[in-house]
Coordinates of C-alpha atoms in Angstrom, one line a residue:
X218 CA -19.5 -32.4 -25.0
X219 CA -19.7 -29.1 -23.0
X220 CA -17.0 -28.4 -20.4
X221 CA -18.5 -28.4 -16.9
X222 CA -16.9 -26.0 -14.4
X223 CA -17.7 -26.5 -10.8
X224 CA -17.8 -23.5 -8.5
X225 CA -14.6 -23.7 -6.5
X226 CA -12.8 -21.4 -4.1
X227 CA -10.1 -19.1 -5.3
X228 CA -6.7 -20.8 -5.2
X229 CA -4.9 -17.6 -4.8
X230 CA -5.1 -14.5 -2.7
X231 CA -7.5 -11.7 -3.5
X232 CA -5.3 -8.6 -4.3
X233 CA -5.5 -5.9 -1.7
X234 CA -4.5 -2.3 -2.5
X235 CA -2.2 -0.9 0.1
X236 CA -3.5 2.4 1.6
X237 CA -1.6 5.7 1.0
X238 CA 1.7 5.8 2.8
X239 CA 0.7 8.9 4.7
X240 CA -1.9 6.8 6.6
X241 CA 0.6 4.1 7.7
X242 CA 3.3 4.0 10.4
X243 CA 6.8 2.9 9.5
X244 CA 8.4 0.3 11.8
X245 CA 11.2 -2.2 12.0
X246 CA 10.5 -5.7 13.1
X247 CA 13.0 -6.5 15.9
X248 CA 11.4 -9.7 17.2
X249 CA 8.8 -12.5 16.6
X250 CA 6.8 -13.7 19.6
X251 CA 4.5 -16.2 17.9
X252 CA 2.6 -16.6 14.6
X253 CA 0.5 -13.5 15.3
X254 CA 2.6 -11.2 17.4
X255 CA 5.7 -9.1 16.5
X256 CA 8.0 -6.8 18.4
X257 CA 8.5 -3.6 16.4
X258 CA 10.3 -0.3 16.7
X259 CA 8.0 2.3 15.4
X260 CA 9.7 5.3 13.7
X261 CA 9.8 8.2 16.1
X262 CA 9.0 6.1 19.2
X263 CA 11.6 5.4 21.9
X264 CA 10.2 2.1 23.1
X265 CA 9.6 -1.1 21.3
X266 CA 6.0 -2.1 20.9
X267 CA 4.2 -5.4 20.6
X268 CA 2.0 -5.6 17.5
X269 CA -0.8 -8.2 17.1
X270 CA -1.8 -9.1 13.5
X271 CA -5.4 -8.2 13.3
X272 CA -7.6 -11.2 12.4
X273 CA -5.0 -13.8 13.2
X274 CA -4.9 -16.0 16.2
X275 CA -1.7 -17.9 16.9
X276 CA -1.5 -21.7 16.4
X277 CA -2.2 -23.6 19.6
X278 CA 1.1 -24.3 21.4
X279 CA -0.2 -27.6 22.6
X280 CA -1.0 -29.2 19.3
X281 CA -1.3 -32.8 20.3
X282 CA 1.0 -32.7 23.4
X283 CA 1.4 -36.5 23.3
X284 CA 3.0 -36.3 19.8
X285 CA 5.3 -33.5 21.0
X286 CA 6.3 -35.4 24.1
X287 CA 7.0 -38.7 22.1
X288 CA 8.9 -36.9 19.4
X289 CA 10.5 -34.3 21.6
X290 CA 10.1 -31.9 18.7
X291 CA 8.0 -28.8 18.0
X292 CA 5.2 -29.7 15.6
X293 CA 6.1 -28.7 12.0
X294 CA 3.2 -26.3 11.6
X295 CA 4.2 -24.3 14.6
X296 CA 7.9 -24.3 13.7
X297 CA 7.1 -23.3 10.1
X298 CA 4.8 -20.4 11.2
X299 CA 7.5 -18.9 13.4
X300 CA 10.2 -19.4 10.7
X301 CA 8.0 -17.7 8.1
X302 CA 7.6 -14.5 10.1
X303 CA 11.3 -14.6 11.1
X304 CA 12.6 -15.0 7.6
X305 CA 10.1 -12.7 6.0
X306 CA 10.0 -9.8 8.5
X307 CA 12.8 -9.9 11.1
X308 CA 15.1 -6.9 10.8
X309 CA 13.0 -5.5 7.9
X310 CA 10.8 -2.4 7.6
X311 CA 7.1 -2.9 7.6
X312 CA 4.2 -0.5 7.5
X313 CA 1.5 -0.6 10.1
X314 CA -2.2 0.2 9.4
X315 CA -4.5 0.6 12.3
X316 CA -8.2 -0.4 12.1
X317 CA -10.6 2.3 13.3
X318 CA -12.8 -0.5 14.7
X319 CA -10.1 -1.5 17.2
X320 CA -8.8 0.6 20.1
X321 CA -5.0 0.4 20.6
X322 CA -3.8 -0.9 23.9
X323 CA -0.6 -2.2 25.4
X324 CA -0.5 -4.6 22.4
X325 CA -1.1 -2.6 19.2
X326 CA -3.6 -4.4 16.8
X327 CA -2.5 -3.7 13.2
X328 CA -2.5 -4.8 9.7
X329 CA 1.1 -5.3 8.7
X330 CA 2.3 -4.5 5.2
X331 CA 5.6 -5.4 3.6
X332 CA 5.8 -3.6 0.3
X333 CA 2.4 -4.4 -1.2
X334 CA 1.8 -7.6 0.7
X335 CA -0.7 -7.7 3.5
X336 CA 1.1 -10.1 6.0
X337 CA -2.1 -10.8 8.0
X338 CA -3.6 -12.3 4.8
X339 CA -0.5 -14.1 3.8
X340 CA -0.1 -15.8 7.3
X341 CA -3.7 -17.1 7.1
X342 CA -3.4 -18.2 3.5
X343 CA -0.2 -20.2 4.3
X344 CA -1.9 -21.9 7.3
X345 CA 0.5 -20.3 9.7
X346 CA -2.2 -18.8 11.9
X347 CA -5.8 -19.3 12.7
X348 CA -8.6 -16.9 11.8
X349 CA -9.6 -14.8 14.8
X350 CA -13.2 -15.5 16.0
X351 CA -14.3 -11.9 15.6
X352 CA -13.5 -10.5 12.1
X353 CA -16.9 -9.0 11.4
X354 CA -16.7 -5.2 11.0
X355 CA -13.0 -5.2 10.3
X356 CA -11.7 -3.4 7.3
X357 CA -10.2 -6.5 5.7
X358 CA -12.4 -9.1 7.5
X359 CA -13.8 -10.7 4.4
X360 CA -10.4 -11.0 2.8
X361 CA -8.9 -12.6 5.9
X362 CA -11.8 -15.1 6.0
X363 CA -11.2 -16.0 2.4
X364 CA -7.5 -16.6 3.0
X365 CA -8.1 -18.8 6.0
X366 CA -10.7 -20.8 4.1
X367 CA -8.4 -21.3 1.2
X368 CA -5.6 -22.6 3.6
X369 CA -8.1 -25.1 5.1
X370 CA -9.4 -26.3 1.8
X371 CA -6.0 -26.7 0.3
X372 CA -4.4 -28.3 3.4
X373 CA -1.8 -25.7 4.0
X374 CA 0.3 -25.3 7.2
X375 CA -1.8 -26.2 10.3
X376 CA -4.4 -27.8 8.0
X377 CA -1.9 -30.2 6.3
X378 CA -2.9 -33.9 6.4
X379 CA 0.4 -34.8 8.2
X380 CA -0.1 -32.1 10.9
X381 CA -0.3 -33.6 14.4
X382 CA -3.6 -31.9 15.3

């Protein structure tokens, strides 16, 4: 009997090659605001900057407010998202890659690299953030969509069956 293989989504992350170091800005993460925003000290800058992970929207703070009020606890997906960024990045060096499609403002939109890991992709894959509505035209837009879809299909983080959505 022939083995039937159904088309299924990739269960892992698509590897992404980190750009040349000369094109990236070195920074140290000095704070985590939410699941998509960091406070960094960019090498050579005197002031700390807010950095938004391109393609990632934070988890909604009011996930099922009734559940939060009854339990008097932060919902696990929101807690886990914040803890992930704190334990992975806080006090560590990262590399920032700017997307030419986005103009920098008071909050710097960037792809955040730690070694050879694209943190934007990792956050979405683990279900610690939501895919931004507008990812078309972004350098890593397709890869970010793939990571977010895998998290949803696998029930990771925010998408977990026990999550109080």
